[in-house]
Amino acid sequence: MKVPPGGRSDVAPASAPPNSSPPVTKTTNRTLRITFPILPALHYIGSGASEVESRLRHPKTLPLPTSQLKEDIVETIVARKMRGTLEPLHTMVYFAPEATDEYTKVGLRRRGSHYLASRSAPMGAVSAEIVHATFFGFAESAVRRYVPECWDNTTPEAVVQARFRVADQALRRLLGDAIESPEMESAATVALEAAAACPPEGRPLFAAHAGIAPPDAPHLALWHAVTLLREFRGDGHNAALVVRGIGPVVAHAWYSATPRGGNRAFLATLFGHSEEAWAAADATLADLGYTNRDGSLTELGLTEREVLEQATDIASMEPWRAIGEERCSWLRATVRPWARSIVDAGALAPALG
């Protein structure tokens, strides 16, 4: 699919996203002022961090150089809203029944290798150490069970193409006639423009997937763009956890204790951490004051979780500033019915639905 210049779609106007940007907010000096909570890194900047941290922990303002922001100001909560709406379009590929046949055909004989190989394939036939490090959440032993053995009978290029075939078949099954709609082409155009604005530095999984050319078919181009946006945010989220000194198992235990958290038993099985590791993670959360005796989150645990999520939002803003608030809203409204169809069809895992 050819992406029209400037992000404008060449389909019917009724289905096209807004082309005009919202009014630009100017300032009289060289700063823009926005509101956001503490950046986790400030805990480690040094003796001067406390004053800035205090300002950020409470809803006050912090001046930022204009070089750090586009002139179109988009609130950081948009990043989380976009993630919530777009996520099902990407994630369904990991649970699609079509995956078993497609991956088996190209030589991935062990079903447990499908997720690890298909997501890491854009990086090449990398080692277990690299997969473990970049994926962040998996136990190293769980990764070594399948990597690098998975590459004995196939190639990363073959797996990348198999993954696109899985996405194609699953989206056609789940979305029906919407696949051929003009809205699908317009959504792909806008999402690709957003993804193109993501800087690759410090984002290894995003950078690897960004090296793959977008497919011509609009529904696959949209899926690819959503994949890039998801990996971009995921890399930033992992960095936010690392800065706070939160490891993979503690991160899973913390998330599973939130009101919207995942199914703990599913997470334990998926990521392969031992019962002992989970028990140690629970102890860590209790020591931090994040959990009560019954495992529920304390007010501090909930507050710090929100701090973490907002830090992730801040680090994920480049694509949404690039397309502007109006087209962000248009993209969410357009994709939302498709995402709801995927969720309603039961196409996601218990922890993700």
XYZ file of N, CA and C in Angstrom, residues 173-351:
537
model
N -10.805 -13.495 9.284
C -11.814 -14.266 10.023
C -12.537 -13.394 11.048
N -11.808 -12.534 11.733
C -12.383 -11.770 12.834
C -13.095 -10.495 12.397
N -12.635 -9.866 11.308
C -13.170 -8.562 10.922
C -14.042 -8.576 9.672
N -14.018 -9.661 8.915
C -14.920 -9.792 7.774
C -14.781 -8.692 6.747
N -15.913 -8.070 6.385
C -15.937 -7.073 5.317
C -15.138 -5.816 5.636
N -14.875 -5.570 6.915
C -14.105 -4.374 7.279
C -12.708 -4.390 6.665
N -12.213 -5.580 6.325
C -10.880 -5.704 5.731
C -10.771 -4.894 4.442
N -11.831 -4.875 3.658
C -11.815 -4.209 2.348
C -12.382 -2.796 2.386
N -12.649 -2.276 3.581
C -13.289 -0.964 3.677
C -12.293 0.172 3.441
N -12.782 1.323 2.985
C -11.898 2.483 2.834
C -11.347 2.952 4.176
N -12.114 2.735 5.251
C -11.619 3.116 6.571
C -10.354 2.346 6.937
N -10.273 1.087 6.498
C -9.090 0.290 6.797
C -7.850 0.900 6.150
N -7.983 1.341 4.910
C -6.843 1.949 4.225
C -6.445 3.267 4.875
N -7.436 4.063 5.246
C -7.136 5.331 5.899
C -6.465 5.107 7.251
N -6.965 4.139 8.010
C -6.382 3.848 9.321
C -4.940 3.382 9.185
N -4.676 2.570 8.172
C -3.310 2.107 7.948
C -2.386 3.272 7.620
N -2.862 4.196 6.804
C -2.068 5.362 6.432
C -1.683 6.183 7.661
N -2.658 6.457 8.520
C -2.398 7.279 9.705
C -1.495 6.533 10.683
N -1.763 5.250 10.895
C -0.955 4.475 11.853
C 0.490 4.342 11.388
N 0.687 4.159 10.091
C 2.053 4.079 9.564
C 2.789 5.401 9.734
N 2.081 6.502 9.546
C 2.707 7.809 9.750
C 3.127 7.975 11.202
N 2.276 7.535 12.118
C 2.627 7.612 13.536
C 3.850 6.757 13.832
N 3.868 5.540 13.320
C 4.984 4.634 13.578
C 6.297 5.168 13.005
N 6.203 5.846 11.866
C 7.403 6.391 11.226
C 8.048 7.494 12.061
N 7.284 8.070 12.988
C 7.812 9.153 13.823
C 8.518 8.650 15.074
N 8.509 7.338 15.303
C 9.119 6.773 16.516
C 10.639 6.702 16.364
N 11.399 7.311 17.257
C 12.866 7.196 17.190
C 13.301 5.816 17.668
N 14.273 5.186 17.020
C 14.659 3.823 17.367
C 15.648 3.708 18.518
N 16.297 4.800 18.899
C 17.347 4.723 19.905
C 16.809 4.163 21.226
N 17.492 3.145 21.743
C 17.097 2.535 23.001
C 15.859 1.663 22.907
N 15.411 1.353 21.693
C 14.190 0.562 21.488
C 14.519 -0.634 20.587
N 15.181 -1.651 21.094
C 15.685 -2.729 20.234
C 14.615 -3.524 19.508
N 13.531 -3.876 20.197
C 12.488 -4.645 19.515
C 11.766 -3.788 18.481
N 11.479 -2.543 18.838
C 10.867 -1.652 17.848
C 11.762 -1.506 16.631
N 13.047 -1.245 16.854
C 13.968 -1.013 15.746
C 14.037 -2.215 14.819
N 14.048 -3.411 15.391
C 14.099 -4.619 14.563
C 12.855 -4.757 13.701
N 11.688 -4.560 14.304
C 10.442 -4.683 13.540
C 10.285 -3.557 12.525
N 10.849 -2.385 12.839
C 10.766 -1.258 11.906
C 11.579 -1.503 10.647
N 12.495 -2.461 10.692
C 13.283 -2.786 9.501
C 12.535 -3.617 8.483
N 11.310 -4.029 8.814
C 10.492 -4.816 7.891
C 9.607 -3.870 7.090
N 9.580 -4.031 5.780
C 8.759 -3.173 4.926
C 7.276 -3.440 5.184
N 6.455 -2.399 5.251
C 5.014 -2.598 5.441
C 4.404 -3.370 4.273
N 3.511 -4.299 4.529
C 2.826 -5.014 3.444
C 1.940 -4.068 2.633
N 1.600 -4.505 1.434
C 0.728 -3.691 0.585
C -0.724 -3.714 1.046
N -1.203 -4.864 1.497
C -2.606 -4.989 1.907
C -2.879 -4.061 3.093
N -3.908 -3.210 3.004
C -4.160 -2.236 4.081
C -4.319 -2.857 5.467
N -5.033 -3.989 5.572
C -5.235 -4.562 6.912
C -3.922 -5.078 7.498
N -3.024 -5.570 6.648
C -1.724 -6.004 7.147
C -0.801 -4.824 7.405
N -0.951 -3.767 6.611
C -0.171 -2.554 6.885
C -0.573 -1.964 8.230
N -1.882 -1.971 8.520
C -2.348 -1.495 9.821
C -1.815 -2.389 10.933
N -1.894 -3.706 10.743
C -1.390 -4.631 11.767
C 0.105 -4.390 12.010
N 0.850 -4.184 10.948
C 2.288 -3.941 11.080
C 2.545 -2.638 11.832
N 1.808 -1.596 11.499
C 1.986 -0.310 12.177
C 1.655 -0.425 13.659
N 0.571 -1.125 13.973
C 0.182 -1.319 15.370
C 1.248 -2.129 16.111
N 1.843 -3.100 15.418
C 2.933 -3.879 16.008
C 4.102 -2.975 16.364
N 4.473 -2.078 15.458
C 5.573 -1.152 15.719
C 5.263 -0.254 16.915
N 4.058 0.269 16.959
C 3.672 1.155 18.055
C 3.651 0.404 19.385
N 3.244 -0.836 19.342
C 3.221 -1.656 20.547
C 4.640 -1.943 21.048
N 5.545 -2.300 20.137
C 6.921 -2.587 20.546
C 7.629 -1.323 21.016
N 7.310 -0.191 20.418
C 7.893 1.083 20.842
C 7.513 1.382 22.285
N 6.235 1.262 22.593
C 5.794 1.492 23.974
C 6.372 0.437 24.915
N 6.406 -0.815 24.473
C 6.917 -1.873 25.321
C 8.376 -1.682 25.697
N 9.198 -1.270 24.746
C 10.602 -0.984 25.042
C 10.717 0.131 26.087
N 9.890 1.153 25.946
C 9.917 2.254 26.901
C 9.442 1.833 28.281
N 8.439 0.967 28.324
C 7.926 0.466 29.603
C 8.991 -0.351 30.324
N 9.687 -1.199 29.577
C 10.758 -1.984 30.184
C 11.852 -1.082 30.753
N 12.170 -0.020 30.025
C 13.184 0.918 30.509
C 12.730 1.588 31.810
N 11.446 1.942 31.880
C 10.916 2.565 33.092
C 11.011 1.615 34.285
N 10.765 0.341 34.042
C 10.895 -0.660 35.110
C 12.349 -0.789 35.565
N 13.256 -0.833 34.598
C 14.674 -0.980 34.920
C 15.159 0.196 35.775
N 14.763 1.406 35.409
C 15.174 2.597 36.158
C 14.705 2.517 37.609
N 13.542 1.933 37.826
C 13.006 1.809 39.180
C 13.583 0.612 39.927
N 14.387 -0.203 39.260
C 14.940 -1.382 39.912
C 13.946 -2.511 40.033
N 12.937 -2.523 39.165
C 11.904 -3.559 39.195
C 12.241 -4.632 38.168
N 12.419 -5.866 38.621
C 12.720 -6.967 37.725
C 11.471 -7.600 37.144
N 11.644 -8.572 36.251
C 10.506 -9.155 35.532
C 9.438 -9.776 36.428
N 9.825 -10.588 37.415
C 8.820 -11.283 38.215
C 8.079 -10.307 39.119
N 8.799 -9.355 39.692
C 8.137 -8.335 40.503
C 7.178 -7.517 39.636
N 7.592 -7.229 38.400
C 6.714 -6.489 37.484
C 5.429 -7.263 37.220
N 5.543 -8.574 36.988
C 4.348 -9.392 36.739
C 3.454 -9.446 37.970
N 4.059 -9.660 39.135
C 3.277 -9.757 40.369
C 2.575 -8.435 40.671
N 3.279 -7.341 40.443
C 2.713 -6.009 40.669
C 1.538 -5.768 39.740
N 1.742 -6.075 38.459
C 0.673 -5.870 37.483
C -0.542 -6.745 37.799
N -0.300 -8.001 38.157
C -1.420 -8.913 38.397
C -2.246 -8.509 39.610
N -1.660 -7.688 40.505
C -2.389 -7.233 41.685
C -3.214 -5.982 41.436
N -3.059 -5.357 40.279
C -3.820 -4.143 39.975
C -5.250 -4.505 39.623
N -6.177 -3.542 39.734
C -7.576 -3.822 39.403
C -7.775 -4.351 37.987
N -6.935 -3.917 37.053
C -7.042 -4.370 35.667
C -5.965 -5.395 35.316
N -5.346 -5.947 36.347
C -4.218 -6.845 36.141
C -4.595 -8.150 35.478
N -3.575 -8.858 34.992
C -3.796 -10.096 34.276
C -4.034 -11.271 35.211
N -4.435 -12.362 34.603
C -4.639 -13.619 35.304
C -3.283 -14.138 35.780
N -3.103 -14.209 37.086
C -1.791 -14.544 37.649
C -1.327 -15.933 37.221
N -2.217 -16.901 37.243
C -1.839 -18.262 36.859
C -1.405 -18.311 35.399
N -2.093 -17.540 34.558
C -1.716 -17.486 33.149
C -0.339 -16.864 32.977
N -0.090 -15.773 33.694
C 1.211 -15.103 33.598
C 2.340 -16.019 34.070
N 2.086 -16.749 35.147
C 3.112 -17.654 35.667
C 3.460 -18.730 34.648
N 2.436 -19.266 33.996
C 2.667 -20.300 32.980
C 3.342 -19.720 31.750
N 2.878 -18.560 31.304
C 3.396 -17.953 30.080
C 4.875 -17.608 30.198
N 5.258 -16.990 31.294
C 6.618 -16.455 31.398
C 7.612 -17.418 32.030
N 7.133 -18.504 32.608
C 8.021 -19.581 33.029
C 8.801 -19.373 34.305
N 8.410 -18.436 35.148
C 9.120 -18.232 36.401
C 8.647 -19.230 37.460
N 9.521 -19.627 38.333
C 9.225 -20.646 39.337
C 8.334 -20.090 40.450
N 7.736 -21.005 41.211
C 6.939 -20.589 42.364
C 7.788 -19.837 43.375
N 9.049 -20.257 43.502
C 9.957 -19.569 44.421
C 10.205 -18.126 43.980
N 10.329 -17.927 42.671
C 10.542 -16.574 42.147
C 9.324 -15.697 42.394
N 8.143 -16.269 42.228
C 6.919 -15.510 42.496
C 6.799 -15.174 43.977
N 7.151 -16.124 44.846
C 7.093 -15.860 46.285
C 8.057 -14.742 46.671
N 9.242 -14.751 46.071
C 10.215 -13.691 46.341
C 9.703 -12.346 45.836
N 9.018 -12.354 44.686
C 8.451 -11.116 44.142
C 7.372 -10.568 45.063
N 6.531 -11.464 45.588
C 5.494 -11.035 46.534
C 6.122 -10.406 47.771
N 7.214 -10.997 48.248
C 7.909 -10.453 49.425
C 8.485 -9.078 49.128
N 9.015 -8.907 47.918
C 9.570 -7.610 47.532
C 8.490 -6.536 47.518
N 7.334 -6.851 46.953
C 6.242 -5.880 46.909
C 5.779 -5.517 48.314
N 5.735 -6.496 49.198
C 5.337 -6.227 50.579
C 6.373 -5.343 51.269
N 7.653 -5.634 51.042
C 8.716 -4.830 51.649
C 8.687 -3.379 51.164
N 8.298 -3.190 49.925
C 8.196 -1.843 49.374
C 6.972 -1.099 49.889
N 6.081 -1.817 50.552
C 4.844 -1.218 51.015
C 3.786 -1.131 49.942
N 3.954 -1.918 48.877
C 3.031 -1.858 47.747
C 1.824 -2.781 47.918
N 1.925 -3.793 48.783
C 0.830 -4.755 48.935
C 0.454 -4.941 50.400
N -0.819 -5.297 50.604
C -1.325 -5.667 51.921
C -1.066 -7.146 52.182
N -1.432 -7.609 53.356
C -1.216 -9.013 53.702
C -1.959 -9.962 52.774
N -3.116 -9.513 52.272
C -3.901 -10.376 51.376
C -3.440 -10.296 49.923
N -2.375 -9.550 49.656
C -1.848 -9.440 48.305
C -2.421 -8.308 47.497
N -3.447 -7.638 47.997
C -4.007 -6.491 47.289
C -3.066 -5.299 47.407
N -3.187 -4.371 46.492
C -2.296 -3.210 46.486
C -2.700 -2.193 47.538
N -1.709 -1.637 48.198
C -1.927 -0.517 49.097
C -2.119 0.747 48.274
N -2.466 1.839 48.956
C -2.573 3.109 48.249
C -1.248 3.486 47.613
N -0.146 3.213 48.331
C 1.176 3.491 47.777
C 1.436 2.640 46.539
N 1.075 1.363 46.597
C 1.275 0.481 45.444
C 0.507 0.938 44.229
N -0.732 1.402 44.441
C -1.532 1.909 43.330
C -0.960 3.215 42.790
N -0.543 4.100 43.699
C 0.010 5.385 43.276
C 1.289 5.202 42.477
N 2.182 4.357 42.991
C 3.442 4.139 42.284
C 3.238 3.424 40.959
N 2.219 2.586 40.886
C 1.903 1.948 39.601
C 1.480 2.998 38.586
N 0.685 3.957 39.031
C 0.265 5.025 38.130
C 1.455 5.882 37.706
N 2.387 6.118 38.637
C 3.605 6.845 38.289
C 4.359 6.111 37.179
N 4.478 4.793 37.320
C 5.156 3.983 36.303
C 4.453 4.078 34.955
N 3.126 3.950 34.954
C 2.380 3.987 33.706
C 2.471 5.353 33.046
N 2.457 6.410 33.849
C 2.552 7.739 33.261
C 3.950 8.004 32.724
N 4.966 7.443 33.374
C 6.317 7.553 32.816
C 6.382 6.854 31.466
N 5.713 5.713 31.358
C 5.644 5.000 30.079
C 4.907 5.835 29.038
N 3.820 6.473 29.451
C 3.081 7.341 28.530
C 3.977 8.452 27.983
N 4.707 9.098 28.877
C 5.569 10.211 28.480
C 6.610 9.750 27.471
N 7.163 8.559 27.704
C 8.200 8.039 26.810
C 7.632 7.512 25.501
N 6.304 7.501 25.375
C 5.662 6.930 24.188
C 4.945 7.964 23.337
N 5.244 9.240 23.540
C 4.445 10.290 22.938
C 4.823 10.678 21.514
N 6.023 10.346 21.061
C 6.457 10.824 19.751
C 5.480 10.520 18.615
N 4.982 9.300 18.497
C 4.088 9.044 17.355
C 2.786 9.824 17.425
N 2.289 10.059 18.634
C 0.981 10.729 18.760
C 1.109 12.231 18.594
N 2.243 12.796 19.014
C 2.469 14.204 18.708
C 2.618 14.412 17.204
N 3.202 13.418 16.543
C 3.455 13.552 15.106
C 2.162 13.665 14.306
N 1.140 12.906 14.692
C -0.099 12.945 13.908
C -1.118 13.919 14.490
N -0.917 14.383 15.705
C -1.797 15.380 16.293
C -3.022 14.783 16.961
N -3.586 15.539 17.870
C -4.684 15.043 18.696
C -5.920 14.693 17.880
N -6.211 15.493 16.847
C -7.425 15.252 16.067
C -7.369 13.908 15.345
N -6.217 13.605 14.749
C -6.117 12.320 14.044
C -5.935 11.149 15.010
N -5.385 11.410 16.194
C -5.383 10.374 17.225
C -6.819 9.959 17.554
N -7.670 10.961 17.759
C -9.072 10.675 18.071
C -9.757 9.950 16.926
N -9.456 10.378 15.700
C -10.058 9.715 14.541
C -9.612 8.251 14.462
N -8.328 8.003 14.679
C -7.814 6.639 14.586
C -8.440 5.752 15.656
N -8.554 6.256 16.869
C -9.186 5.464 17.937
C -10.633 5.146 17.599
N -11.362 6.138 17.133
C -12.773 5.922 16.820
C -12.941 4.927 15.676
N -12.032 4.946 14.723
C -12.120 4.055 13.571
C -11.765 2.620 13.947
N -10.725 2.465 14.754
C -10.235 1.126 15.097
C -11.069 0.471 16.196
N -11.707 1.273 17.039
C -12.401 0.730 18.215
C -13.385 -0.390 17.878
N -14.248 -0.261 16.875
C -15.170 -1.370 16.583
C -14.444 -2.651 16.175
N -13.334 -2.532 15.494
C -12.560 -3.725 15.105
C -11.940 -4.371 16.327
N -11.391 -3.556 17.209
C -10.801 -4.088 18.435
C -11.866 -4.786 19.281
N -13.054 -4.190 19.350
C -14.136 -4.790 20.126
C -14.570 -6.113 19.517
N -14.575 -6.209 18.206
C -14.929 -7.475 17.561
C -13.928 -8.572 17.929
N -12.655 -8.209 17.993
C -11.614 -9.180 18.346
C -11.792 -9.652 19.785
N -12.030 -8.709 20.692
C -12.217 -9.067 22.097
C -13.477 -9.909 22.275
N -14.578 -9.486 21.641
C -15.840 -10.197 21.785
C -15.785 -11.612 21.216
N -14.914 -11.823 20.244
C -14.766 -13.153 19.648
C -13.932 -14.089 20.522
N -13.411 -13.569 21.641
C -12.590 -14.396 22.516
C -11.231 -14.707 21.929
N -10.710 -13.775 21.107
C -9.462 -14.029 20.388
C -8.219 -13.688 21.191
N -8.395 -13.242 22.439
C -7.250 -12.897 23.273
C -7.154 -13.860 24.447
N -5.973 -13.913 25.046
C -5.752 -14.767 26.215
C -6.484 -14.190 27.417
N -6.716 -15.000 28.465
C -7.432 -14.511 29.648
C -6.821 -13.268 30.256
N -5.486 -13.149 30.194
C -4.820 -12.007 30.819
C -4.934 -10.748 29.996
